Amino acid sequence: MSRLWLRFLIFLVPLAAGWAFLEWGMLRVTNSASWKRDRLHAIASEVDTLILGSSEAYYGIEPRHLSGTAFNLANTSQSLYYDQRLTEKVLGELPRLRRVIIPLSYFTLYFQLHDHVESWRQYQYSQEWNIPLQRPVDAWNVRRWSRVALYTPRTALEALRKRFRLSLSPNVDDRGWYRVPDEDRWGLGPEDARGRLAVHHGFMHDEHLPANSAILDSLIATLRARGLEVVIVTTPVWPTYEAGMRPDTWARARAVAEELARKHGARYLNLLHEPRMTAEDFEDSDHLNADGAAHFARILDEALGPATPRASGR
């Protein structure tokens, strides 16, 4: 029996060493969260506008076309919980911050990342930003600490082949904006829009509305208490997507945004149907492409006007 255990240990040692080496190497591989964190730190003293939100803002608001120095801290499937936690992490590092843009899409108030098809991303926030997971049960997942498990052993081996000189976010620029590749163009017709809506309706649940409304309320209150201008923005969608939205679902979300804007002295810009955006501006029925992101940012900048001076408090 002792020989069997010895052979087993001899077998395990090189495997453990190999896994540890891959973990060490994956620390050197950038991803969208680590890239944004490092780039934001690099220009923290200059940033006056912060953009939060999910992929509609991540793809669709080009920071360089906003006045001043804007940074896009949005990310794919980023929920309001992570908007709030990220904001808490960076507020003290941004001395010139004057304005925060909080995007509100059709689905924003109805989903949580842990209840999403891309729930693995919650572990990325845990690893790169040290943000607590929302549910204690998720703390037991190996992806909380293992980058190999998070990005899969296959990705780790591919990174090893490239000597860990690899970026998992090659299309993200130094202002945190994801430039949609020109070849990524999808249909805008009714059937295409129904496909996009089916994905969104699959992770939208009414049960998340109260908690997300409370998070948004708390986030706006925190920002306004610091004398910051807060603008809730609904980004454009193509008419075929808008036509398929559930009216009651969207009306409830819009009412929350309008009420919280009134409550806290914030602004709500509903640009869901922006007539100046054309078919050439869209990647798909609810995401803008690179040209559209620049076009929309210019429209948004015009609507925003000059940022209000930062007050010492409310």
mmCIF file of N, CA and C in Angstrom, residues 200-272:
data_model
loop_
_atom_site.group_PDB
_atom_site.id
_atom_site.type_symbol
_atom_site.label_atom_id
_atom_site.label_comp_id
_atom_site.label_asym_id
_atom_site.label_seq_id
_atom_site.Cartn_x
_atom_site.Cartn_y
_atom_site.Cartn_z
ATOM 1 N N HIS A 200 -31.758 37.764 -24.438
ATOM 2 C CA HIS A 200 -31.962 38.663 -23.298
ATOM 3 C C HIS A 200 -33.108 38.191 -22.406
ATOM 4 N N HIS A 201 -34.203 37.787 -23.011
ATOM 5 C CA HIS A 201 -35.325 37.307 -22.201
ATOM 6 C C HIS A 201 -34.960 36.043 -21.430
ATOM 7 N N GLY A 202 -33.973 35.321 -21.922
ATOM 8 C CA GLY A 202 -33.547 34.110 -21.233
ATOM 9 C C GLY A 202 -32.892 34.367 -19.887
ATOM 10 N N PHE A 203 -32.263 35.547 -19.724
ATOM 11 C CA PHE A 203 -31.633 35.828 -18.418
ATOM 12 C C PHE A 203 -32.325 36.975 -17.673
ATOM 13 N N MET A 204 -33.378 37.526 -18.233
ATOM 14 C CA MET A 204 -34.131 38.584 -17.556
ATOM 15 C C MET A 204 -35.182 37.960 -16.637
ATOM 16 N N HIS A 205 -35.176 38.374 -15.376
ATOM 17 C CA HIS A 205 -36.141 37.841 -14.412
ATOM 18 C C HIS A 205 -36.666 38.985 -13.544
ATOM 19 N N ASP A 206 -37.981 39.055 -13.411
ATOM 20 C CA ASP A 206 -38.604 40.120 -12.623
ATOM 21 C C ASP A 206 -38.116 40.134 -11.180
ATOM 22 N N GLU A 207 -37.733 38.983 -10.674
ATOM 23 C CA GLU A 207 -37.313 38.890 -9.267
ATOM 24 C C GLU A 207 -36.085 39.745 -8.962
ATOM 25 N N HIS A 208 -35.301 40.097 -10.005
ATOM 26 C CA HIS A 208 -34.093 40.902 -9.790
ATOM 27 C C HIS A 208 -34.374 42.408 -9.774
ATOM 28 N N LEU A 209 -35.582 42.802 -10.162
ATOM 29 C CA LEU A 209 -35.890 44.224 -10.265
ATOM 30 C C LEU A 209 -35.742 44.974 -8.938
ATOM 31 N N PRO A 210 -36.272 44.485 -7.813
ATOM 32 C CA PRO A 210 -36.136 45.247 -6.562
ATOM 33 C C PRO A 210 -34.681 45.442 -6.124
ATOM 34 N N ALA A 211 -33.892 44.382 -6.178
ATOM 35 C CA ALA A 211 -32.496 44.484 -5.737
ATOM 36 C C ALA A 211 -31.704 45.414 -6.647
ATOM 37 N N ASN A 212 -31.916 45.321 -7.949
ATOM 38 C CA ASN A 212 -31.180 46.189 -8.868
ATOM 39 C C ASN A 212 -31.620 47.644 -8.743
ATOM 40 N N SER A 213 -32.895 47.870 -8.490
ATOM 41 C CA SER A 213 -33.371 49.238 -8.285
ATOM 42 C C SER A 213 -32.716 49.836 -7.046
ATOM 43 N N ALA A 214 -32.573 49.006 -6.001
ATOM 44 C CA ALA A 214 -31.930 49.483 -4.766
ATOM 45 C C ALA A 214 -30.450 49.769 -5.001
ATOM 46 N N ILE A 215 -29.775 48.923 -5.793
ATOM 47 C CA ILE A 215 -28.364 49.151 -6.107
ATOM 48 C C ILE A 215 -28.201 50.451 -6.886
ATOM 49 N N LEU A 216 -29.054 50.662 -7.878
ATOM 50 C CA LEU A 216 -28.974 51.888 -8.671
ATOM 51 C C LEU A 216 -29.237 53.111 -7.800
ATOM 52 N N ASP A 217 -30.193 53.018 -6.921
ATOM 53 C CA ASP A 217 -30.501 54.098 -5.978
ATOM 54 C C ASP A 217 -29.272 54.416 -5.127
ATOM 55 N N SER A 218 -28.653 53.379 -4.575
ATOM 56 C CA SER A 218 -27.483 53.565 -3.719
ATOM 57 C C SER A 218 -26.301 54.134 -4.498
ATOM 58 N N LEU A 219 -26.088 53.657 -5.703
ATOM 59 C CA LEU A 219 -24.978 54.140 -6.527
ATOM 60 C C LEU A 219 -25.138 55.622 -6.846
ATOM 61 N N ILE A 220 -26.324 56.014 -7.268
ATOM 62 C CA ILE A 220 -26.556 57.423 -7.595
ATOM 63 C C ILE A 220 -26.399 58.293 -6.352
ATOM 64 N N ALA A 221 -26.922 57.819 -5.210
ATOM 65 C CA ALA A 221 -26.814 58.578 -3.963
ATOM 66 C C ALA A 221 -25.347 58.790 -3.581
ATOM 67 N N THR A 222 -24.543 57.754 -3.725
ATOM 68 C CA THR A 222 -23.112 57.852 -3.404
ATOM 69 C C THR A 222 -22.426 58.898 -4.282
ATOM 70 N N LEU A 223 -22.727 58.866 -5.563
ATOM 71 C CA LEU A 223 -22.096 59.799 -6.499
ATOM 72 C C LEU A 223 -22.552 61.233 -6.266
ATOM 73 N N ARG A 224 -23.838 61.407 -6.043
ATOM 74 C CA ARG A 224 -24.352 62.758 -5.813
ATOM 75 C C ARG A 224 -23.839 63.337 -4.496
ATOM 76 N N ALA A 225 -23.643 62.466 -3.492
ATOM 77 C CA ALA A 225 -23.109 62.938 -2.207
ATOM 78 C C ALA A 225 -21.698 63.484 -2.359
ATOM 79 N N ARG A 226 -20.989 63.047 -3.409
ATOM 80 C CA ARG A 226 -19.647 63.542 -3.688
ATOM 81 C C ARG A 226 -19.674 64.747 -4.632
ATOM 82 N N GLY A 227 -20.851 65.227 -4.946
ATOM 83 C CA GLY A 227 -20.968 66.384 -5.818
ATOM 84 C C GLY A 227 -20.777 66.077 -7.282
ATOM 85 N N LEU A 228 -20.941 64.806 -7.684
ATOM 86 C CA LEU A 228 -20.731 64.410 -9.069
ATOM 87 C C LEU A 228 -22.033 64.471 -9.865
ATOM 88 N N GLU A 229 -21.914 64.846 -11.119
ATOM 89 C CA GLU A 229 -23.064 64.810 -12.017
ATOM 90 C C GLU A 229 -23.313 63.357 -12.423
ATOM 91 N N VAL A 230 -24.563 62.926 -12.367
ATOM 92 C CA VAL A 230 -24.928 61.563 -12.740
ATOM 93 C C VAL A 230 -25.910 61.626 -13.900
ATOM 94 N N VAL A 231 -25.601 60.870 -14.967
ATOM 95 C CA VAL A 231 -26.475 60.828 -16.132
ATOM 96 C C VAL A 231 -26.782 59.366 -16.449
ATOM 97 N N ILE A 232 -28.055 59.008 -16.336
ATOM 98 C CA ILE A 232 -28.504 57.677 -16.750
ATOM 99 C C ILE A 232 -28.801 57.763 -18.240
ATOM 100 N N VAL A 233 -28.249 56.838 -19.009
ATOM 101 C CA VAL A 233 -28.381 56.904 -20.471
ATOM 102 C C VAL A 233 -28.870 55.562 -21.012
ATOM 103 N N THR A 234 -29.907 55.610 -21.814
ATOM 104 C CA THR A 234 -30.327 54.431 -22.566
ATOM 105 C C THR A 234 -29.780 54.555 -23.979
ATOM 106 N N THR A 235 -28.936 53.606 -24.366
ATOM 107 C CA THR A 235 -28.281 53.646 -25.668
ATOM 108 C C THR A 235 -29.228 53.170 -26.780
ATOM 109 N N PRO A 236 -28.949 53.535 -28.027
ATOM 110 C CA PRO A 236 -29.869 53.212 -29.131
ATOM 111 C C PRO A 236 -29.945 51.723 -29.452
ATOM 112 N N VAL A 237 -31.108 51.319 -29.912
ATOM 113 C CA VAL A 237 -31.306 49.998 -30.513
ATOM 114 C C VAL A 237 -31.953 50.209 -31.876
ATOM 115 N N TRP A 238 -31.906 49.170 -32.706
ATOM 116 C CA TRP A 238 -32.548 49.265 -34.007
ATOM 117 C C TRP A 238 -34.062 49.051 -33.838
ATOM 118 N N PRO A 239 -34.898 49.663 -34.683
ATOM 119 C CA PRO A 239 -36.356 49.570 -34.521
ATOM 120 C C PRO A 239 -36.901 48.150 -34.409
ATOM 121 N N THR A 240 -36.284 47.188 -35.062
ATOM 122 C CA THR A 240 -36.797 45.813 -34.972
ATOM 123 C C THR A 240 -36.623 45.253 -33.565
ATOM 124 N N TYR A 241 -35.558 45.663 -32.874
ATOM 125 C CA TYR A 241 -35.364 45.245 -31.479
ATOM 126 C C TYR A 241 -36.383 45.956 -30.591
ATOM 127 N N GLU A 242 -36.529 47.249 -30.776
ATOM 128 C CA GLU A 242 -37.474 48.017 -29.959
ATOM 129 C C GLU A 242 -38.890 47.457 -30.102
ATOM 130 N N ALA A 243 -39.251 47.038 -31.322
ATOM 131 C CA ALA A 243 -40.591 46.515 -31.568
ATOM 132 C C ALA A 243 -40.856 45.221 -30.800
ATOM 133 N N GLY A 244 -39.795 44.473 -30.499
ATOM 134 C CA GLY A 244 -39.962 43.198 -29.805
ATOM 135 C C GLY A 244 -39.826 43.285 -28.297
ATOM 136 N N MET A 245 -39.540 44.470 -27.768
ATOM 137 C CA MET A 245 -39.421 44.638 -26.319
ATOM 138 C C MET A 245 -40.795 44.512 -25.666
ATOM 139 N N ARG A 246 -40.844 43.872 -24.508
ATOM 140 C CA ARG A 246 -42.097 43.753 -23.771
ATOM 141 C C ARG A 246 -42.439 45.114 -23.170
ATOM 142 N N PRO A 247 -43.553 45.717 -23.578
ATOM 143 C CA PRO A 247 -43.867 47.089 -23.152
ATOM 144 C C PRO A 247 -43.908 47.272 -21.639
ATOM 145 N N ASP A 248 -44.555 46.356 -20.918
ATOM 146 C CA ASP A 248 -44.658 46.511 -19.464
ATOM 147 C C ASP A 248 -43.286 46.418 -18.795
ATOM 148 N N THR A 249 -42.457 45.503 -19.302
ATOM 149 C CA THR A 249 -41.116 45.310 -18.738
ATOM 150 C C THR A 249 -40.285 46.576 -18.903
ATOM 151 N N TRP A 250 -40.314 47.141 -20.089
ATOM 152 C CA TRP A 250 -39.531 48.352 -20.355
ATOM 153 C C TRP A 250 -40.119 49.552 -19.619
ATOM 154 N N ALA A 251 -41.446 49.632 -19.523
ATOM 155 C CA ALA A 251 -42.077 50.758 -18.829
ATOM 156 C C ALA A 251 -41.677 50.783 -17.353
ATOM 157 N N ARG A 252 -41.589 49.616 -16.718
ATOM 158 C CA ARG A 252 -41.186 49.565 -15.312
ATOM 159 C C ARG A 252 -39.744 50.030 -15.146
ATOM 160 N N ALA A 253 -38.873 49.586 -16.029
ATOM 161 C CA ALA A 253 -37.457 49.978 -15.946
ATOM 162 C C ALA A 253 -37.307 51.480 -16.172
ATOM 163 N N ARG A 254 -38.005 51.979 -17.161
ATOM 164 C CA ARG A 254 -37.924 53.416 -17.462
ATOM 165 C C ARG A 254 -38.461 54.244 -16.296
ATOM 166 N N ALA A 255 -39.520 53.759 -15.663
ATOM 167 C CA ALA A 255 -40.098 54.484 -14.524
ATOM 168 C C ALA A 255 -39.109 54.555 -13.363
ATOM 169 N N VAL A 256 -38.358 53.478 -13.133
ATOM 170 C CA VAL A 256 -37.344 53.477 -12.075
ATOM 171 C C VAL A 256 -36.280 54.524 -12.374
ATOM 172 N N ALA A 257 -35.811 54.561 -13.619
ATOM 173 C CA ALA A 257 -34.779 55.532 -14.002
ATOM 174 C C ALA A 257 -35.285 56.960 -13.827
ATOM 175 N N GLU A 258 -36.501 57.215 -14.271
ATOM 176 C CA GLU A 258 -37.054 58.567 -14.163
ATOM 177 C C GLU A 258 -37.241 58.975 -12.707
ATOM 178 N N GLU A 259 -37.732 58.060 -11.880
ATOM 179 C CA GLU A 259 -37.962 58.368 -10.475
ATOM 180 C C GLU A 259 -36.650 58.629 -9.739
ATOM 181 N N LEU A 260 -35.631 57.791 -9.972
ATOM 182 C CA LEU A 260 -34.348 57.976 -9.292
ATOM 183 C C LEU A 260 -33.646 59.248 -9.771
ATOM 184 N N ALA A 261 -33.820 59.589 -11.028
ATOM 185 C CA ALA A 261 -33.244 60.848 -11.520
ATOM 186 C C ALA A 261 -33.878 62.034 -10.795
ATOM 187 N N ARG A 262 -35.197 61.997 -10.645
ATOM 188 C CA ARG A 262 -35.877 63.084 -9.917
ATOM 189 C C ARG A 262 -35.448 63.112 -8.450
ATOM 190 N N LYS A 263 -35.377 61.951 -7.847
ATOM 191 C CA LYS A 263 -35.056 61.849 -6.418
ATOM 192 C C LYS A 263 -33.690 62.433 -6.088
ATOM 193 N N HIS A 264 -32.719 62.178 -6.952
ATOM 194 C CA HIS A 264 -31.335 62.538 -6.636
ATOM 195 C C HIS A 264 -30.815 63.747 -7.424
ATOM 196 N N GLY A 265 -31.659 64.372 -8.220
ATOM 197 C CA GLY A 265 -31.171 65.497 -9.009
ATOM 198 C C GLY A 265 -30.209 65.061 -10.096
ATOM 199 N N ALA A 266 -30.443 63.881 -10.647
ATOM 200 C CA ALA A 266 -29.643 63.363 -11.765
ATOM 201 C C ALA A 266 -30.407 63.611 -13.067
ATOM 202 N N ARG A 267 -29.851 63.142 -14.180
ATOM 203 C CA ARG A 267 -30.535 63.258 -15.469
ATOM 204 C C ARG A 267 -30.733 61.875 -16.066
ATOM 205 N N TYR A 268 -31.832 61.747 -16.812
ATOM 206 C CA TYR A 268 -32.058 60.512 -17.565
ATOM 207 C C TYR A 268 -32.240 60.877 -19.030
ATOM 208 N N LEU A 269 -31.347 60.376 -19.877
ATOM 209 C CA LEU A 269 -31.431 60.584 -21.319
ATOM 210 C C LEU A 269 -31.845 59.273 -21.979
ATOM 211 N N ASN A 270 -33.084 59.221 -22.436
ATOM 212 C CA ASN A 270 -33.587 58.024 -23.104
ATOM 213 C C ASN A 270 -33.361 58.171 -24.607
ATOM 214 N N LEU A 271 -32.267 57.581 -25.081
ATOM 215 C CA LEU A 271 -31.899 57.665 -26.498
ATOM 216 C C LEU A 271 -32.107 56.327 -27.188
ATOM 217 N N LEU A 272 -33.065 55.553 -26.663
ATOM 218 C CA LEU A 272 -33.355 54.231 -27.226
ATOM 219 C C LEU A 272 -33.628 54.321 -28.716
#
